Amino acid sequence: MATGATPAPAIFVLFGATGDLARRMVLPAFYTLAEQGLLPEDWRLIGSGRGEVSQQDFVHSVRQSLQDFGPPVKSRSWSRFRKRLRFAAGDFVRGGHGSLLEEISDARRDLGPAAQLIHYLAIPPQAFIDITRSLAEHGLTEGARVVYEKPFGTSRESFRQLDRAVHRVLEESQVYRIDHFLGKEATQDLHVLRFANEVFAAMWSREHVRAVQIDCPETLGVADRADFYDHTGAVLDMLVTHLFQVAAEVAMEPPASLEAADLQAARESIIGRFRPIDPAEVVRGQFEGYRDLDGIARNSRTETFVAARLWVDTPRWRGVPFLLRTGKRLHQTHQSVSLILRDPPGPLTALPRPGNVLRFSLDGSGAIELRMVAKAPGVGLNLEATSASVAVSSIDSTPPLPPYVRLIHDVLSGDRSLVTRPDGLAHVWKVAEGLLSATGRPKPYPPGSWGPAAAAKLAAPDGWLLGQ
Ligand code: BG6
């Protein structure tokens, strides 16, 4: 687990530094780390990009991204921060590598030869292989850490190619494949709560849990990234990436310890026990009006909604459905993981349903909620479902860390507990084969609804707890 120790000096090379991901997530997270004193004493951030961007333009665009997506910027810390920003313009893969090499060697001269080199690939996954090769060609892989965003491959074959290309030039210990859902505070509580409290440890199996729901509806549309989304769809964007990793967090066997290697092994190896998804247990949808958006093919069959039943073939979970759902332009936005408990054998009957549920809310800074059945006050025996909730932000005075802040800190300090592993990802494609080969027309659903009606049946008898 992360120790919170201040990492060694670092040279952080941000590929795609003026792109959407860098502006929304990476740069604000980096600034938050600086604000919280979690960066190394000495560091340099070198943005790399193809555009003709001057040093001054880059500093300005970082400032703008903090204003748009970051924490409030304090002028004293900003003036310290901006001094360490550099920009290396040029197409790194196609002959334009000179300025980046120069910036890196300047940074090495200033920070010392022991400075940790980190390459963060905030670029479309199609460019991962070329950049990885070019890093090696220019001698930039030795001792470096390389960060890959999800999706790491978009099919079994593209995953294999990427994995081979990466391992040709990097040791596994240098590779940081990140999935920001694993960096969420409440996701980490899935294992911490379970292993720290006997009440939860004891109930974490098929004997006590009737169903698990991992439900991430979003009201958000895709208009501002139509092209990316139309080539990706909900299955790749969310289901086989974020939702599978969260399912693995719930389903894993207890690791020997919560040290990085043990935790990572427990989480990633359980994906090998996910049963290939049966296409009959999947509902794909597309919101009405999607094909009219700019940048979307008029005959697009990309799904903007998916719900699926997943089975985990281990003695602990045999027969317990893991119900996964996500989609765009739905009725509400939530990120919710619920363990629905079985009814006790008696003597009470006709309990309100679903009565006893342990729910983790992954949105925002996260919350843990226990829903239970209790006696309503009064002379009669009236049963009511009620709940108690703990916001992660109320646990301690330390503010919860946004997921990218946590994950970038892990990369800087070499903590691999929350990164994904190639064995886990290799299984993802086997499990998802039936899903990915579904090319039929997705079922239309009205924006603002809960998706196609057929999805409700998948979650019977409880139904989707958030709504349907
Ligand atoms: C991203 C997906 O990885 O996660 C988006 O590409 C999705 O489509 C987002 O909206 C949700 O995560 P969060 O935590 O940023 O709300």
Coordinates of C-alpha atoms and ligand atoms in Angstrom, one line a residue:
M1 CA 0.0 0.0 0.0
A2 CA 1.1 3.6 -0.6
T3 CA 3.2 4.9 2.3
G4 CA 2.7 8.6 1.5
A5 CA 6.5 9.0 1.5
T6 CA 7.9 11.8 -0.7
P7 CA 9.2 10.2 -3.9
A8 CA 12.7 10.7 -5.5
P9 CA 13.3 13.5 -8.0
A10 CA 11.3 12.9 -11.2
I11 CA 11.3 13.9 -14.8
F12 CA 7.6 13.5 -15.9
V13 CA 7.2 13.5 -19.6
L14 CA 3.6 14.0 -20.6
F15 CA 2.7 12.8 -24.1
G16 CA -0.5 14.4 -25.4
A17 CA 0.1 17.3 -23.0
T18 CA -2.3 19.7 -24.7
G19 CA -5.0 17.0 -25.2
D20 CA -8.3 16.5 -23.4
L21 CA -7.1 13.8 -20.9
A22 CA -4.0 15.8 -19.9
R23 CA -6.1 19.0 -19.5
R24 CA -9.0 17.4 -17.6
M25 CA -7.2 14.9 -15.4
V26 CA -3.4 14.6 -15.5
L27 CA -2.4 18.3 -15.1
P28 CA -5.0 19.1 -12.4
A29 CA -3.9 16.0 -10.5
F30 CA -0.2 17.0 -10.8
Y31 CA -1.0 20.4 -9.5
T32 CA -2.9 18.9 -6.6
L33 CA 0.0 16.8 -5.7
A34 CA 2.2 19.9 -5.7
E35 CA -0.3 21.7 -3.4
Q36 CA -0.4 18.8 -1.0
G37 CA 3.3 18.5 -0.8
L38 CA 3.2 15.0 -2.4
L39 CA 5.6 15.7 -5.3
P40 CA 9.3 15.1 -5.0
E41 CA 11.4 18.1 -3.8
D42 CA 12.7 18.4 -7.3
W43 CA 10.8 17.6 -10.5
R44 CA 10.3 18.7 -14.1
L45 CA 7.2 18.3 -16.2
I46 CA 7.9 18.2 -19.9
G47 CA 4.9 18.3 -22.1
S48 CA 5.2 16.7 -25.5
G49 CA 2.9 17.3 -28.4
R50 CA 2.8 17.7 -32.2
G51 CA 1.4 21.2 -32.4
E52 CA 3.5 24.3 -32.8
V53 CA 3.1 25.3 -29.2
S54 CA 5.6 27.6 -27.6
Q55 CA 6.9 27.3 -24.0
Q56 CA 4.7 30.3 -23.1
D57 CA 1.6 28.9 -24.8
F58 CA 2.1 25.7 -22.9
V59 CA 2.3 27.4 -19.5
H60 CA -0.8 29.3 -20.4
S61 CA -2.7 26.2 -21.4
V62 CA -1.7 24.5 -18.2
R63 CA -3.0 27.5 -16.2
Q64 CA -6.2 27.4 -18.2
S65 CA -6.7 23.7 -17.6
L66 CA -6.3 24.2 -13.8
Q67 CA -8.8 27.0 -14.0
D68 CA -11.3 24.8 -15.9
F69 CA -10.8 21.5 -14.1
G70 CA -8.4 21.9 -11.2
P71 CA -8.5 23.0 -7.6
P72 CA -8.3 26.8 -6.9
V73 CA -4.9 28.1 -8.0
K74 CA -2.9 30.0 -5.4
S75 CA -0.6 32.6 -7.0
R76 CA 2.5 31.7 -4.9
S77 CA 2.3 28.0 -5.5
W78 CA 1.5 28.6 -9.2
S79 CA 4.6 30.7 -9.7
R80 CA 6.7 27.9 -8.2
F81 CA 4.9 25.3 -10.3
R82 CA 5.1 27.1 -13.6
K83 CA 8.9 27.4 -13.4
R84 CA 9.2 23.6 -13.7
L85 CA 7.0 23.3 -16.8
R86 CA 8.6 22.8 -20.2
F87 CA 7.3 22.0 -23.6
A88 CA 9.0 20.0 -26.4
A89 CA 7.2 20.5 -29.7
G90 CA 7.4 17.9 -32.5
D91 CA 6.2 14.6 -33.6
F92 CA 8.2 12.3 -31.4
V93 CA 7.5 9.2 -33.5
R94 CA 8.2 10.8 -36.9
G95 CA 11.5 12.5 -36.7
G96 CA 10.5 15.3 -34.4
H97 CA 12.2 13.9 -31.3
G98 CA 15.1 16.4 -31.0
S99 CA 13.5 19.0 -28.7
L100 CA 12.2 16.3 -26.3
L101 CA 15.7 14.7 -26.0
E102 CA 17.2 18.1 -25.3
E103 CA 14.6 18.9 -22.6
I104 CA 15.2 15.5 -20.9
S105 CA 19.0 16.0 -20.9
D106 CA 18.6 19.5 -19.5
A107 CA 16.4 18.1 -16.8
R108 CA 18.9 15.4 -16.0
R109 CA 21.6 17.9 -15.7
D110 CA 19.5 20.0 -13.3
L111 CA 18.0 17.2 -11.2
G112 CA 20.9 14.7 -11.3
P113 CA 21.4 11.5 -13.2
A114 CA 19.4 9.5 -10.6
A115 CA 16.2 11.4 -11.4
Q116 CA 13.4 9.0 -12.1
L117 CA 12.2 9.2 -15.7
I118 CA 8.4 8.8 -16.1
H119 CA 6.6 8.8 -19.5
Y120 CA 2.8 9.3 -19.2
L121 CA 1.0 8.4 -22.4
A122 CA -2.1 10.6 -22.3
I123 CA -2.7 9.8 -26.0
P124 CA -5.2 7.6 -27.9
P125 CA -4.4 3.8 -27.4
Q126 CA -3.7 3.4 -31.2
A127 CA -0.5 5.4 -30.7
F128 CA 0.8 3.3 -27.7
I129 CA 2.9 0.9 -29.8
D130 CA 4.6 3.6 -31.9
I131 CA 5.5 5.7 -28.9
T132 CA 6.7 2.7 -26.9
R133 CA 9.0 1.7 -29.8
S134 CA 10.3 5.3 -30.2
L135 CA 11.1 5.6 -26.5
A136 CA 13.3 2.5 -26.8
E137 CA 14.9 3.8 -30.1
H138 CA 15.9 7.0 -28.4
G139 CA 17.3 5.3 -25.2
L140 CA 14.5 6.6 -23.1
T141 CA 13.3 3.3 -21.6
E142 CA 16.2 2.4 -19.4
G143 CA 15.1 2.6 -15.7
A144 CA 12.0 4.6 -16.8
R145 CA 8.4 4.0 -15.8
V146 CA 5.8 4.2 -18.5
V147 CA 2.1 4.9 -17.8
Y148 CA -0.6 3.6 -20.1
E149 CA -4.2 4.6 -19.8
K150 CA -7.1 2.2 -20.4
P151 CA -8.0 0.6 -22.7
F152 CA -4.8 -1.4 -23.0
G153 CA -5.8 -3.0 -26.3
T154 CA -9.3 -3.1 -27.8
S155 CA -9.5 -6.8 -28.7
R156 CA -7.7 -10.0 -27.9
E157 CA -5.4 -9.5 -30.9
S158 CA -4.6 -5.8 -30.3
F159 CA -4.0 -6.6 -26.7
R160 CA -1.5 -9.3 -27.6
Q161 CA 0.3 -7.0 -30.1
L162 CA 0.5 -4.2 -27.6
D163 CA 1.7 -6.5 -24.8
R164 CA 4.4 -7.9 -27.0
A165 CA 5.6 -4.5 -28.1
V166 CA 5.7 -3.3 -24.6
H167 CA 7.5 -6.3 -23.2
R168 CA 10.0 -6.2 -26.0
V169 CA 11.5 -3.0 -24.5
L170 CA 10.3 -2.8 -20.9
E171 CA 10.3 -5.0 -17.9
E172 CA 6.8 -5.6 -16.4
S173 CA 8.0 -3.7 -13.3
Q174 CA 8.4 -0.6 -15.4
V175 CA 4.9 -0.7 -16.8
Y176 CA 2.0 1.1 -15.1
R177 CA -1.3 0.3 -16.7
I178 CA -3.8 2.5 -14.9
D179 CA -7.5 2.3 -14.5
H180 CA -8.7 5.3 -12.6
F181 CA -11.6 3.4 -11.0
L182 CA -9.0 1.5 -8.9
G183 CA -7.7 4.8 -7.7
K184 CA -11.0 5.9 -6.2
E185 CA -11.0 6.0 -2.4
A186 CA -14.2 4.0 -2.1
T187 CA -12.9 1.3 -4.5
Q188 CA -10.0 0.8 -2.1
D189 CA -12.4 0.5 0.7
L190 CA -13.9 -2.6 -1.0
H191 CA -10.9 -4.5 0.2
V192 CA -9.9 -2.5 3.2
L193 CA -13.4 -2.7 4.8
R194 CA -13.6 -6.3 4.0
F195 CA -10.3 -7.3 5.5
A196 CA -10.4 -5.0 8.5
N197 CA -13.8 -5.9 9.9
E198 CA -15.0 -9.4 10.8
V199 CA -18.6 -8.4 10.2
F200 CA -17.8 -7.8 6.5
A201 CA -15.1 -10.5 6.1
A202 CA -17.6 -13.1 7.4
M203 CA -20.4 -12.2 5.0
W204 CA -18.2 -11.9 1.8
S205 CA -19.3 -15.1 0.0
R206 CA -22.2 -16.9 -1.7
E207 CA -23.5 -18.1 1.7
H208 CA -24.5 -14.6 2.6
V209 CA -24.5 -12.6 -0.6
R210 CA -27.4 -13.1 -3.1
A211 CA -26.2 -10.8 -5.8
V212 CA -23.7 -8.1 -6.6
Q213 CA -24.6 -5.0 -8.6
I214 CA -21.9 -2.7 -10.1
D215 CA -24.0 0.0 -11.6
C216 CA -22.6 3.1 -13.3
P217 CA -25.3 5.1 -15.1
E218 CA -24.4 8.5 -16.4
T219 CA -26.5 11.4 -17.5
L220 CA -23.6 12.7 -19.6
G221 CA -23.7 12.4 -23.4
V222 CA -20.8 12.0 -25.8
A223 CA -21.1 15.1 -28.0
D224 CA -17.7 16.5 -27.0
R225 CA -15.8 13.3 -27.9
A226 CA -18.1 11.8 -30.5
D227 CA -15.4 10.4 -32.7
F228 CA -13.5 8.6 -29.9
Y229 CA -16.8 7.2 -28.4
D230 CA -18.2 6.0 -31.7
H231 CA -15.0 3.9 -32.1
T232 CA -15.1 2.7 -28.6
G233 CA -18.6 2.2 -27.1
A234 CA -19.7 1.4 -23.6
V235 CA -18.3 -2.2 -23.5
L236 CA -14.7 -1.1 -24.1
D237 CA -15.0 2.3 -22.5
M238 CA -16.4 1.1 -19.2
L239 CA -17.5 -2.5 -18.9
V240 CA -14.4 -4.6 -19.6
T241 CA -12.2 -1.9 -18.2
H242 CA -13.5 -0.1 -15.1
L243 CA -16.4 -2.4 -14.2
F244 CA -14.4 -5.6 -14.6
Q245 CA -11.6 -4.2 -12.4
V246 CA -14.2 -3.3 -9.7
A247 CA -15.8 -6.7 -10.0
A248 CA -12.3 -8.2 -9.4
E249 CA -11.9 -6.1 -6.3
V250 CA -15.1 -7.5 -5.0
A251 CA -14.5 -11.1 -6.0
M252 CA -10.8 -11.6 -5.2
E253 CA -9.7 -14.1 -2.6
P254 CA -7.9 -12.6 0.4
P255 CA -4.3 -11.8 -0.6
A256 CA -1.4 -12.9 1.7
S257 CA -1.0 -9.2 2.6
L258 CA -2.0 -5.8 1.3
E259 CA 1.5 -5.2 0.0
A260 CA 1.4 -4.1 -3.7
A261 CA 2.4 -7.4 -5.3
D262 CA 0.0 -9.5 -3.3
L263 CA -2.9 -7.2 -3.7
Q264 CA -2.3 -6.8 -7.4
A265 CA -2.0 -10.6 -7.8
A266 CA -5.2 -11.3 -6.0
R267 CA -7.2 -8.8 -8.0
E268 CA -5.8 -9.6 -11.4
S269 CA -5.8 -13.4 -11.0
I270 CA -9.5 -13.6 -10.2
I271 CA -10.3 -12.2 -13.6
G272 CA -9.2 -15.6 -14.9
R273 CA -12.1 -17.1 -13.0
F274 CA -14.7 -14.9 -14.7
R275 CA -16.9 -17.1 -16.9
P276 CA -17.1 -16.0 -20.6
I277 CA -20.1 -13.8 -20.8
D278 CA -23.1 -15.4 -22.5
P279 CA -24.5 -13.0 -25.2
A280 CA -28.0 -14.1 -24.0
E281 CA -27.2 -12.4 -20.7
V282 CA -26.3 -9.0 -22.2
V283 CA -28.4 -6.1 -23.3
R284 CA -26.8 -3.4 -25.5
G285 CA -28.6 -0.1 -26.1
Q286 CA -28.1 3.2 -28.0
F287 CA -29.8 6.4 -26.9
E288 CA -32.2 7.9 -29.4
G289 CA -30.6 10.8 -31.2
Y290 CA -27.1 9.4 -30.9
R291 CA -26.7 9.0 -34.7
D292 CA -27.7 12.6 -35.3
L293 CA -24.7 13.9 -33.3
D294 CA -21.8 15.5 -35.2
G295 CA -19.0 13.0 -35.6
I296 CA -21.2 9.9 -35.2
A297 CA -21.7 7.6 -38.2
R298 CA -25.3 7.8 -39.4
N299 CA -25.6 4.0 -39.3
S300 CA -23.6 3.5 -36.1
R301 CA -24.1 0.3 -34.2
T302 CA -22.0 1.5 -31.3
E303 CA -23.6 0.8 -27.9
T304 CA -24.0 3.7 -25.5
F305 CA -25.5 1.3 -22.9
V306 CA -24.7 -2.1 -21.8
A307 CA -26.0 -4.4 -19.0
A308 CA -24.6 -7.8 -18.4
R309 CA -24.7 -10.7 -16.0
L310 CA -21.2 -12.0 -15.1
W311 CA -20.5 -15.2 -13.1
V312 CA -17.4 -15.8 -11.1
D313 CA -16.5 -19.5 -11.0
T314 CA -15.0 -19.9 -7.6
P315 CA -16.3 -21.7 -4.6
R316 CA -16.8 -18.4 -2.9
W317 CA -19.1 -16.9 -5.7
R318 CA -20.6 -19.8 -7.6
G319 CA -24.2 -19.1 -8.4
V320 CA -24.0 -15.4 -7.4
P321 CA -24.8 -13.1 -10.3
F322 CA -22.6 -10.0 -10.7
L323 CA -24.8 -7.5 -12.5
L324 CA -23.0 -4.8 -14.4
R325 CA -24.6 -1.8 -16.0
T326 CA -23.4 1.4 -17.5
G327 CA -24.6 3.9 -20.1
K328 CA -24.7 7.5 -21.4
R329 CA -27.7 9.9 -21.3
L330 CA -29.4 7.8 -18.5
H331 CA -31.7 9.0 -15.8
Q332 CA -29.1 9.6 -13.1
T333 CA -25.3 9.6 -12.6
H334 CA -24.0 7.2 -10.0
Q335 CA -21.2 4.7 -9.5
S336 CA -22.5 2.2 -7.1
V337 CA -21.3 -1.3 -5.9
S338 CA -23.9 -3.2 -3.9
L339 CA -23.7 -6.5 -2.2
I340 CA -27.3 -7.7 -1.7
L341 CA -27.5 -10.1 1.3
R342 CA -29.6 -13.1 1.6
D343 CA -32.6 -13.2 4.0
P344 CA -31.8 -14.9 7.3
P345 CA -33.4 -18.3 7.6
G346 CA -36.1 -17.1 10.0
P347 CA -38.1 -16.6 12.1
L348 CA -39.0 -13.3 10.4
T349 CA -40.7 -13.7 7.1
A350 CA -41.9 -11.2 4.5
L351 CA -38.9 -8.9 4.9
P352 CA -38.9 -5.7 2.9
R353 CA -36.7 -6.2 -0.2
P354 CA -34.0 -5.6 -0.8
G355 CA -33.5 -5.4 2.9
N356 CA -29.9 -5.8 3.8
V357 CA -27.4 -4.3 1.4
L358 CA -23.8 -3.1 1.7
R359 CA -23.3 -0.4 -0.8
F360 CA -20.1 1.5 -1.8
S361 CA -20.7 4.7 -3.7
L362 CA -17.7 5.4 -5.8
D363 CA -18.8 8.8 -7.0
G364 CA -17.0 11.9 -5.9
S365 CA -15.1 11.3 -2.7
G366 CA -17.1 8.1 -2.0
A367 CA -19.3 6.7 0.7
I368 CA -20.1 3.4 2.4
E369 CA -23.7 2.7 3.2
L370 CA -25.3 -0.2 5.1
R371 CA -29.0 -0.7 4.5
M372 CA -30.8 -2.9 7.0
V373 CA -34.2 -3.9 8.2
A374 CA -35.2 -2.6 11.7
K375 CA -38.3 -2.4 13.8
A376 CA -40.2 0.7 13.3
P377 CA -40.9 2.3 16.7
G378 CA -44.3 1.6 18.1
V379 CA -46.3 -1.3 19.7
G380 CA -46.5 -3.4 16.6
L381 CA -43.8 -5.3 14.8
N382 CA -43.5 -3.2 11.7
L383 CA -40.4 -3.8 9.7
E384 CA -38.7 -0.9 7.9
A385 CA -35.7 -0.7 5.7
T386 CA -33.3 2.0 6.9
S387 CA -29.7 2.9 6.2
A388 CA -26.6 4.3 7.8
S389 CA -24.0 6.0 5.6
V390 CA -20.4 7.1 6.1
A391 CA -18.9 9.6 3.7
V392 CA -15.2 8.8 3.1
S393 CA -14.5 12.5 3.6
S394 CA -15.8 12.3 7.2
I395 CA -13.4 9.5 8.2
D396 CA -10.5 11.7 8.8
S397 CA -9.5 15.4 8.4
T398 CA -7.3 14.4 5.4
P399 CA -9.3 15.2 2.3
P400 CA -10.0 12.2 0.0
L401 CA -7.6 12.0 -2.9
P402 CA -9.1 12.2 -6.4
P403 CA -8.2 9.0 -8.3
Y404 CA -5.7 10.5 -10.7
V405 CA -3.9 12.2 -7.8
R406 CA -3.5 8.9 -6.0
L407 CA -2.4 7.0 -9.1
I408 CA 0.2 9.5 -10.2
H409 CA 1.5 9.5 -6.7
D410 CA 1.8 5.7 -6.9
V411 CA 3.7 6.0 -10.2
L412 CA 6.1 8.6 -8.7
S413 CA 6.7 6.5 -5.7
G414 CA 6.8 3.1 -7.5
D415 CA 3.7 1.6 -5.8
R416 CA 2.1 -0.9 -8.1
S417 CA -0.8 -2.1 -6.0
L418 CA -3.4 -0.4 -8.1
V419 CA -2.1 -1.0 -11.6
T420 CA -3.5 -3.7 -13.8
R421 CA -1.5 -6.8 -14.9
P422 CA -1.3 -8.4 -18.3
D423 CA -2.5 -11.8 -17.1
G424 CA -5.7 -10.2 -15.8
L425 CA -6.1 -8.2 -19.0
A426 CA -5.5 -11.2 -21.2
H427 CA -8.4 -12.9 -19.5
V428 CA -10.7 -9.9 -20.1
W429 CA -10.7 -10.7 -23.8
K430 CA -11.7 -14.3 -23.3
V431 CA -14.5 -13.3 -20.9
A432 CA -15.7 -10.5 -23.2
E433 CA -15.5 -12.3 -26.5
G434 CA -19.2 -12.8 -26.8
L435 CA -19.8 -9.2 -25.9
L436 CA -17.4 -7.8 -28.4
S437 CA -18.6 -9.8 -31.3
A438 CA -22.2 -8.6 -30.8
T439 CA -22.6 -6.4 -33.9
G440 CA -26.4 -6.3 -34.1
R441 CA -28.2 -3.1 -33.8
P442 CA -28.4 -2.0 -30.1
K443 CA -31.8 -1.5 -28.7
P444 CA -32.9 2.2 -28.8
Y445 CA -33.7 4.0 -25.5
P446 CA -35.0 7.5 -24.8
P447 CA -32.4 9.9 -23.2
G448 CA -33.2 10.4 -19.6
S449 CA -34.5 6.8 -19.1
W450 CA -32.8 3.8 -17.5
G451 CA -31.9 2.2 -20.8
P452 CA -33.7 -0.5 -22.8
A453 CA -36.5 -2.2 -20.8
A454 CA -34.9 -5.6 -21.5
A455 CA -32.1 -4.7 -19.0
A456 CA -34.5 -4.8 -16.1
K457 CA -35.1 -8.6 -16.5
L458 CA -31.4 -9.3 -16.1
A459 CA -31.5 -8.0 -12.5
A460 CA -34.6 -9.9 -11.4
P461 CA -35.8 -10.6 -8.8
D462 CA -34.4 -7.5 -7.0
G463 CA -34.2 -5.2 -10.0
W464 CA -31.5 -2.6 -10.4
L465 CA -31.3 -0.9 -7.0
L466 CA -30.7 2.5 -8.4
G467 CA -33.7 2.4 -10.7
Q468 CA -35.0 0.9 -13.9
Ligands
BG6_1 C1 -13.8 7.3 -18.3 C2 -14.7 7.0 -19.5 O1 -12.7 6.4 -18.3 O2 -14.6 7.2 -17.1 C3 -15.9 8.0 -19.5 O3 -14.0 7.2 -20.7 C4 -16.6 8.0 -18.1 O4 -16.8 7.7 -20.5 C5 -15.6 8.2 -17.0 O5 -17.6 9.0 -18.2 C6 -16.3 8.0 -15.7 O6 -15.4 8.2 -14.6 P1 -15.4 9.4 -13.6 O7 -14.8 8.8 -12.4 O8 -14.5 10.4 -14.2 O9 -16.8 9.9 -13.5

